Amino acid sequence: MKMKIGIIGMGKMGGSLAVGLSAKGFDIVGFDLNMGAKALPEGVQMAKGHEDVLKSDAVLLCVKPKDMGALARELKKEMDEYNLHPLLISIAAAYPLSVLERQMAGERVARAMPNLSVQCGEALTAFSLGQNVGEMDAQKVKQIFDAIGGSAQVEEKALNAVTVISGSGPAYFFYFCRQLEESGVRMGLERNVASQLARRTLISAAALAREQNLTFEEWIKQIATPGGITEAALKRADELNVPSSLQEMCSAAHSRAQEIEGDIKDFQEKKTEGSE
């Protein structure tokens, strides 16, 4: 019997998950408050409300962190009202399990950090489990994300770093490819040619990385001939301190993730104190 997966929040990430999981044979039912303005991926059912989604084996909560609190409170009421208690998997970046578990008292909750590559079955998704999640649910989480690329269980404290490297990671590569495209145009290439060269180079580099498990340093040495053209570019990058800039870029993302997480925890603590 096929696993049925509900998705609440059919934005970029929720829609990508729907596309990827549907292509792998899962039964998908989606819901979004603005569903009328969105086209559902082929093979995905449209839910009339949360009750239809909660009848699933697992529900992916794909709303923004700022919207998660309101959704959690509403879902908890409906889960108790309908006596429907599926496994809940939040993909909201920097939204702590401790906060979500408090809002969803007694429910089975997990956190995961995929990226948009789930739509083509190429994302490695890291996940963490809440205290009420047992072995069968853990296997369910693994089955879901293994189907669309792969999975790795980590401690929750590592998820902000995962978000920086993997969740946001595709944007970094596209950012670099945009600079390759611009460089090609400056050197006289037609923009469409420069764009396709950058795109295909990204694809071919990924294919090489998949084909042979060399370290990144080993791959660089495979390509950069001593005294050659590639080495000249890499030497200039070192002179400009590009490695440090890239690491600072990741540090900025990590700091922002920690800031969001801290704000959420502070808000919930103040709310709890105010209700006492």
mmCIF file of C-alpha atoms in Angstrom:
data_model
loop_
_atom_site.group_PDB
_atom_site.id
_atom_site.type_symbol
_atom_site.label_atom_id
_atom_site.label_comp_id
_atom_site.label_asym_id
_atom_site.label_seq_id
_atom_site.Cartn_x
_atom_site.Cartn_y
_atom_site.Cartn_z
ATOM 1 C CA MET A 1 0.000 0.000 0.000
ATOM 2 C CA LYS A 2 1.318 3.397 -1.002
ATOM 3 C CA MET A 3 2.173 5.879 1.725
ATOM 4 C CA LYS A 4 -0.118 8.887 1.750
ATOM 5 C CA ILE A 5 1.604 12.188 2.446
ATOM 6 C CA GLY A 6 -0.102 15.471 3.215
ATOM 7 C CA ILE A 7 1.547 18.798 2.477
ATOM 8 C CA ILE A 8 0.395 22.021 4.120
ATOM 9 C CA GLY A 9 1.838 25.033 2.337
ATOM 10 C CA MET A 10 2.168 24.624 -1.423
ATOM 11 C CA GLY A 11 4.755 27.342 -2.025
ATOM 12 C CA LYS A 12 8.140 26.785 -3.661
ATOM 13 C CA MET A 13 9.328 24.150 -1.193
ATOM 14 C CA GLY A 14 5.976 22.454 -0.627
ATOM 15 C CA GLY A 15 5.317 22.376 -4.356
ATOM 16 C CA SER A 16 8.770 20.931 -5.041
ATOM 17 C CA LEU A 17 8.190 18.190 -2.470
ATOM 18 C CA ALA A 18 4.830 17.421 -4.057
ATOM 19 C CA VAL A 19 6.427 17.100 -7.506
ATOM 20 C CA GLY A 20 9.270 14.891 -6.305
ATOM 21 C CA LEU A 21 7.242 12.605 -4.061
ATOM 22 C CA SER A 22 4.407 12.231 -6.548
ATOM 23 C CA ALA A 23 6.930 11.164 -9.204
ATOM 24 C CA LYS A 24 8.143 8.440 -6.809
ATOM 25 C CA GLY A 25 4.671 6.957 -6.396
ATOM 26 C CA PHE A 26 3.496 8.478 -3.119
ATOM 27 C CA ASP A 27 -0.127 9.561 -2.796
ATOM 28 C CA ILE A 28 0.021 13.311 -2.199
ATOM 29 C CA VAL A 29 -2.717 15.590 -0.899
ATOM 30 C CA GLY A 30 -1.898 19.276 -0.666
ATOM 31 C CA PHE A 31 -3.472 22.276 1.003
ATOM 32 C CA ASP A 32 -2.717 25.970 0.896
ATOM 33 C CA LEU A 33 -4.775 28.942 2.069
ATOM 34 C CA ASN A 34 -4.197 30.486 -1.358
ATOM 35 C CA MET A 35 -4.630 27.258 -3.268
ATOM 36 C CA GLY A 36 -7.076 28.871 -5.677
ATOM 37 C CA ALA A 37 -4.243 30.914 -7.128
ATOM 38 C CA LYS A 38 -1.865 27.960 -7.509
ATOM 39 C CA ALA A 39 -1.704 25.054 -9.903
ATOM 40 C CA LEU A 40 -1.223 21.682 -8.245
ATOM 41 C CA PRO A 41 1.425 19.383 -9.698
ATOM 42 C CA GLU A 42 0.079 16.530 -11.794
ATOM 43 C CA GLY A 43 -1.175 13.653 -9.666
ATOM 44 C CA VAL A 44 -1.538 15.733 -6.502
ATOM 45 C CA GLN A 45 -4.975 16.000 -4.915
ATOM 46 C CA MET A 46 -6.353 19.265 -3.591
ATOM 47 C CA ALA A 47 -7.642 19.142 -0.011
ATOM 48 C CA LYS A 48 -10.678 21.161 1.053
ATOM 49 C CA GLY A 49 -9.249 21.690 4.514
ATOM 50 C CA HIS A 50 -6.831 20.370 7.098
ATOM 51 C CA GLU A 51 -9.022 17.360 7.906
ATOM 52 C CA ASP A 52 -8.329 15.811 4.489
ATOM 53 C CA VAL A 53 -4.591 16.343 4.936
ATOM 54 C CA LEU A 54 -4.565 14.930 8.471
ATOM 55 C CA LYS A 55 -5.863 11.593 7.162
ATOM 56 C CA SER A 56 -2.377 11.026 5.704
ATOM 57 C CA ASP A 57 0.366 8.776 7.086
ATOM 58 C CA ALA A 58 2.630 11.798 7.473
ATOM 59 C CA VAL A 59 2.103 15.537 7.042
ATOM 60 C CA LEU A 60 4.809 17.909 5.838
ATOM 61 C CA LEU A 61 4.447 21.389 7.322
ATOM 62 C CA CYS A 62 5.831 23.642 4.609
ATOM 63 C CA VAL A 63 4.972 27.126 5.828
ATOM 64 C CA LYS A 64 7.375 29.945 6.697
ATOM 65 C CA PRO A 65 8.709 30.125 10.267
ATOM 66 C CA LYS A 66 6.635 33.239 10.956
ATOM 67 C CA ASP A 67 3.455 31.310 10.110
ATOM 68 C CA MET A 68 4.283 28.063 11.908
ATOM 69 C CA GLY A 69 2.990 29.077 15.341
ATOM 70 C CA ALA A 70 -0.493 29.952 14.102
ATOM 71 C CA LEU A 71 -0.628 26.792 11.980
ATOM 72 C CA ALA A 72 0.499 24.598 14.900
ATOM 73 C CA ARG A 73 -2.189 25.945 17.221
ATOM 74 C CA GLU A 74 -4.890 25.494 14.594
ATOM 75 C CA LEU A 75 -3.719 21.994 13.649
ATOM 76 C CA LYS A 76 -3.585 20.815 17.254
ATOM 77 C CA LYS A 77 -7.229 21.791 17.795
ATOM 78 C CA GLU A 78 -8.291 20.002 14.619
ATOM 79 C CA MET A 79 -6.216 16.897 15.338
ATOM 80 C CA ASP A 80 -7.932 16.541 18.702
ATOM 81 C CA GLU A 81 -11.344 17.360 17.251
ATOM 82 C CA TYR A 82 -11.088 14.818 14.407
ATOM 83 C CA ASN A 83 -8.987 12.324 16.403
ATOM 84 C CA LEU A 84 -6.407 12.275 13.631
ATOM 85 C CA HIS A 85 -2.777 12.123 14.739
ATOM 86 C CA PRO A 86 -0.335 11.583 11.853
ATOM 87 C CA LEU A 87 3.404 12.081 12.045
ATOM 88 C CA LEU A 88 4.199 15.779 11.516
ATOM 89 C CA ILE A 89 7.393 16.855 9.734
ATOM 90 C CA SER A 90 8.280 20.541 9.815
ATOM 91 C CA ILE A 91 10.589 21.984 7.180
ATOM 92 C CA ALA A 92 10.470 25.511 8.629
ATOM 93 C CA ALA A 93 14.062 26.709 8.880
ATOM 94 C CA ALA A 94 15.264 27.564 12.402
ATOM 95 C CA TYR A 95 11.917 26.660 14.005
ATOM 96 C CA PRO A 96 12.930 24.623 17.094
ATOM 97 C CA LEU A 97 11.449 21.209 17.797
ATOM 98 C CA SER A 98 11.059 22.170 21.457
ATOM 99 C CA VAL A 99 8.733 25.026 20.507
ATOM 100 C CA LEU A 100 6.748 22.961 18.014
ATOM 101 C CA GLU A 101 6.404 20.082 20.487
ATOM 102 C CA ARG A 102 5.080 22.477 23.123
ATOM 103 C CA GLN A 103 2.503 23.802 20.661
ATOM 104 C CA MET A 104 1.594 20.297 19.458
ATOM 105 C CA ALA A 105 1.550 18.724 22.930
ATOM 106 C CA GLY A 106 1.740 14.925 22.733
ATOM 107 C CA GLU A 107 2.020 14.744 18.939
ATOM 108 C CA ARG A 108 4.838 13.041 17.012
ATOM 109 C CA VAL A 109 6.962 15.759 15.459
ATOM 110 C CA ALA A 110 10.145 15.797 13.369
ATOM 111 C CA ARG A 111 12.175 18.485 11.604
ATOM 112 C CA ALA A 112 13.788 18.204 8.187
ATOM 113 C CA MET A 113 15.826 20.462 5.916
ATOM 114 C CA PRO A 114 15.456 19.605 2.220
ATOM 115 C CA ASN A 115 16.180 21.900 -0.714
ATOM 116 C CA LEU A 116 14.517 22.553 -4.062
ATOM 117 C CA SER A 117 16.369 19.605 -5.623
ATOM 118 C CA VAL A 118 13.712 17.310 -4.125
ATOM 119 C CA GLN A 119 11.645 18.017 -7.232
ATOM 120 C CA CYS A 120 14.197 16.131 -9.343
ATOM 121 C CA GLY A 121 15.043 13.512 -6.715
ATOM 122 C CA GLU A 122 18.516 14.860 -5.949
ATOM 123 C CA ALA A 123 18.328 16.392 -2.444
ATOM 124 C CA LEU A 124 20.112 15.000 0.584
ATOM 125 C CA THR A 125 17.726 15.880 3.428
ATOM 126 C CA ALA A 126 18.929 15.989 7.010
ATOM 127 C CA PHE A 127 16.339 15.407 9.715
ATOM 128 C CA SER A 128 15.955 15.340 13.495
ATOM 129 C CA LEU A 129 13.332 13.562 15.570
ATOM 130 C CA GLY A 130 11.201 14.835 18.423
ATOM 131 C CA GLN A 131 10.945 13.016 21.721
ATOM 132 C CA ASN A 132 7.648 11.287 20.859
ATOM 133 C CA VAL A 133 8.877 9.851 17.546
ATOM 134 C CA GLY A 134 9.484 6.101 17.663
ATOM 135 C CA GLU A 135 11.418 3.739 15.421
ATOM 136 C CA MET A 136 8.561 3.146 12.966
ATOM 137 C CA ASP A 137 8.106 6.881 12.476
ATOM 138 C CA ALA A 138 11.861 7.343 12.080
ATOM 139 C CA GLN A 139 11.797 4.780 9.279
ATOM 140 C CA LYS A 140 8.860 6.629 7.730
ATOM 141 C CA VAL A 141 10.819 9.906 7.676
ATOM 142 C CA LYS A 142 13.790 8.114 6.150
ATOM 143 C CA GLN A 143 11.620 6.426 3.521
ATOM 144 C CA ILE A 144 10.103 9.732 2.455
ATOM 145 C CA PHE A 145 13.371 11.588 1.981
ATOM 146 C CA ASP A 146 15.389 8.646 0.673
ATOM 147 C CA ALA A 147 12.885 8.505 -2.194
ATOM 148 C CA ILE A 148 13.789 12.027 -3.330
ATOM 149 C CA GLY A 149 17.548 11.904 -3.016
ATOM 150 C CA GLY A 150 18.673 10.630 0.367
ATOM 151 C CA SER A 151 18.488 11.299 4.083
ATOM 152 C CA ALA A 152 20.751 11.726 7.085
ATOM 153 C CA GLN A 153 19.645 11.827 10.707
ATOM 154 C CA VAL A 154 21.428 14.517 12.728
ATOM 155 C CA GLU A 155 21.099 16.158 16.114
ATOM 156 C CA GLU A 156 18.807 19.160 15.960
ATOM 157 C CA LYS A 157 21.614 21.543 16.919
ATOM 158 C CA ALA A 158 23.235 20.716 13.554
ATOM 159 C CA LEU A 159 20.216 21.694 11.465
ATOM 160 C CA ASN A 160 21.112 25.387 11.217
ATOM 161 C CA ALA A 161 24.443 24.398 9.658
ATOM 162 C CA VAL A 162 22.597 22.008 7.337
ATOM 163 C CA THR A 163 20.320 24.866 6.307
ATOM 164 C CA VAL A 164 23.328 27.044 5.448
ATOM 165 C CA ILE A 165 25.169 24.401 3.413
ATOM 166 C CA SER A 166 22.336 22.404 1.852
ATOM 167 C CA GLY A 167 19.036 24.229 2.236
ATOM 168 C CA SER A 168 20.456 27.497 0.894
ATOM 169 C CA GLY A 169 23.289 25.837 -1.020
ATOM 170 C CA PRO A 170 21.773 25.667 -4.516
ATOM 171 C CA ALA A 171 21.444 29.460 -4.506
ATOM 172 C CA TYR A 172 25.187 29.790 -3.911
ATOM 173 C CA PHE A 173 25.986 27.691 -6.983
ATOM 174 C CA PHE A 174 23.520 29.640 -9.101
ATOM 175 C CA TYR A 175 25.046 32.871 -7.787
ATOM 176 C CA PHE A 176 28.476 31.687 -8.940
ATOM 177 C CA CYS A 177 27.083 30.583 -12.305
ATOM 178 C CA ARG A 178 25.581 34.035 -12.791
ATOM 179 C CA GLN A 179 29.055 35.508 -12.369
ATOM 180 C CA LEU A 180 30.453 33.029 -14.898
ATOM 181 C CA GLU A 181 27.743 34.116 -17.310
ATOM 182 C CA GLU A 182 28.552 37.800 -16.785
ATOM 183 C CA SER A 183 32.268 37.126 -17.230
ATOM 184 C CA GLY A 184 31.583 35.322 -20.487
ATOM 185 C CA VAL A 185 29.557 38.276 -21.781
ATOM 186 C CA ARG A 186 32.364 40.695 -20.844
ATOM 187 C CA MET A 187 34.800 38.544 -22.801
ATOM 188 C CA GLY A 188 32.660 38.709 -25.928
ATOM 189 C CA LEU A 189 30.297 35.723 -25.744
ATOM 190 C CA GLU A 190 26.613 36.047 -26.577
ATOM 191 C CA ARG A 191 24.622 35.960 -23.338
ATOM 192 C CA ASN A 192 22.675 32.846 -24.271
ATOM 193 C CA VAL A 193 25.927 31.034 -25.078
ATOM 194 C CA ALA A 194 27.575 32.186 -21.834
ATOM 195 C CA SER A 195 24.481 31.136 -19.878
ATOM 196 C CA GLN A 196 24.395 27.674 -21.424
ATOM 197 C CA LEU A 197 28.119 27.197 -20.869
ATOM 198 C CA ALA A 198 27.794 28.100 -17.186
ATOM 199 C CA ARG A 199 24.721 25.870 -16.812
ATOM 200 C CA ARG A 200 26.283 22.856 -18.494
ATOM 201 C CA THR A 201 29.516 23.305 -16.566
ATOM 202 C CA LEU A 202 27.555 23.167 -13.302
ATOM 203 C CA ILE A 203 25.777 20.018 -14.474
ATOM 204 C CA SER A 204 28.969 18.332 -15.665
ATOM 205 C CA ALA A 205 30.838 19.169 -12.435
ATOM 206 C CA ALA A 206 27.985 17.615 -10.452
ATOM 207 C CA ALA A 207 28.141 14.524 -12.666
ATOM 208 C CA LEU A 208 31.866 14.172 -12.024
ATOM 209 C CA ALA A 209 31.371 14.527 -8.273
ATOM 210 C CA ARG A 210 28.736 11.790 -8.412
ATOM 211 C CA GLU A 211 30.855 9.507 -10.583
ATOM 212 C CA GLN A 212 34.003 9.444 -8.430
ATOM 213 C CA ASN A 213 34.223 10.076 -4.707
ATOM 214 C CA LEU A 214 37.295 12.316 -4.819
ATOM 215 C CA THR A 215 37.730 15.170 -2.372
ATOM 216 C CA PHE A 216 37.117 18.655 -3.740
ATOM 217 C CA GLU A 217 40.849 19.369 -3.465
ATOM 218 C CA GLU A 218 41.586 16.251 -5.528
ATOM 219 C CA TRP A 219 39.112 17.365 -8.190
ATOM 220 C CA ILE A 220 40.761 20.797 -8.343
ATOM 221 C CA LYS A 221 44.144 19.160 -8.931
ATOM 222 C CA GLN A 222 42.626 16.998 -11.670
ATOM 223 C CA ILE A 223 41.610 20.146 -13.569
ATOM 224 C CA ALA A 224 44.234 22.768 -12.674
ATOM 225 C CA THR A 225 47.470 22.100 -14.611
ATOM 226 C CA PRO A 226 50.535 23.657 -12.936
ATOM 227 C CA GLY A 227 51.272 26.967 -14.657
ATOM 228 C CA GLY A 228 48.062 26.744 -16.662
ATOM 229 C CA ILE A 229 44.902 28.789 -17.168
ATOM 230 C CA THR A 230 42.810 27.270 -14.346
ATOM 231 C CA GLU A 231 45.663 27.692 -11.885
ATOM 232 C CA ALA A 232 45.910 31.377 -12.822
ATOM 233 C CA ALA A 233 42.251 31.872 -11.915
ATOM 234 C CA LEU A 234 42.577 29.990 -8.620
ATOM 235 C CA LYS A 235 45.751 31.848 -7.689
ATOM 236 C CA ARG A 236 43.965 35.168 -8.232
ATOM 237 C CA ALA A 237 41.042 33.936 -6.121
ATOM 238 C CA ASP A 238 43.454 33.252 -3.268
ATOM 239 C CA GLU A 239 45.044 36.686 -3.704
ATOM 240 C CA LEU A 240 41.587 38.285 -3.459
ATOM 241 C CA ASN A 241 40.823 36.188 -0.371
ATOM 242 C CA VAL A 242 37.799 34.592 -2.052
ATOM 243 C CA PRO A 243 37.897 31.504 0.241
ATOM 244 C CA SER A 244 37.550 33.734 3.299
ATOM 245 C CA SER A 245 34.708 35.667 1.645
ATOM 246 C CA LEU A 246 32.820 32.465 0.883
ATOM 247 C CA GLN A 247 33.238 31.244 4.452
ATOM 248 C CA GLU A 248 32.076 34.630 5.755
ATOM 249 C CA MET A 249 29.036 34.334 3.501
ATOM 250 C CA CYS A 250 28.147 31.016 5.129
ATOM 251 C CA SER A 251 28.816 32.457 8.579
ATOM 252 C CA ALA A 252 26.376 35.285 7.861
ATOM 253 C CA ALA A 253 23.708 32.761 6.897
ATOM 254 C CA HIS A 254 24.382 30.711 10.030
ATOM 255 C CA SER A 255 24.156 33.788 12.249
ATOM 256 C CA ARG A 256 20.830 34.679 10.673
ATOM 257 C CA ALA A 257 19.490 31.165 11.269
ATOM 258 C CA GLN A 258 20.512 31.328 14.924
ATOM 259 C CA GLU A 259 18.957 34.785 15.222
ATOM 260 C CA ILE A 260 15.621 33.550 13.838
ATOM 261 C CA GLU A 261 15.698 30.528 16.155
ATOM 262 C CA GLY A 262 16.459 32.744 19.151
ATOM 263 C CA ASP A 263 13.659 35.160 18.268
ATOM 264 C CA ILE A 264 11.176 32.287 18.055
ATOM 265 C CA LYS A 265 12.237 30.885 21.420
ATOM 266 C CA ASP A 266 12.127 34.319 23.080
ATOM 267 C CA PHE A 267 8.676 35.027 21.666
ATOM 268 C CA GLN A 268 7.319 31.702 22.893
ATOM 269 C CA GLU A 269 8.844 32.142 26.363
ATOM 270 C CA LYS A 270 7.323 35.618 26.711
ATOM 271 C CA LYS A 271 3.996 34.267 25.520
ATOM 272 C CA THR A 272 4.160 31.454 28.091
ATOM 273 C CA GLU A 273 5.040 33.890 30.885
ATOM 274 C CA GLY A 274 2.185 36.190 29.884
ATOM 275 C CA SER A 275 -0.342 33.369 30.081
ATOM 276 C CA GLU A 276 0.649 32.360 33.614
#
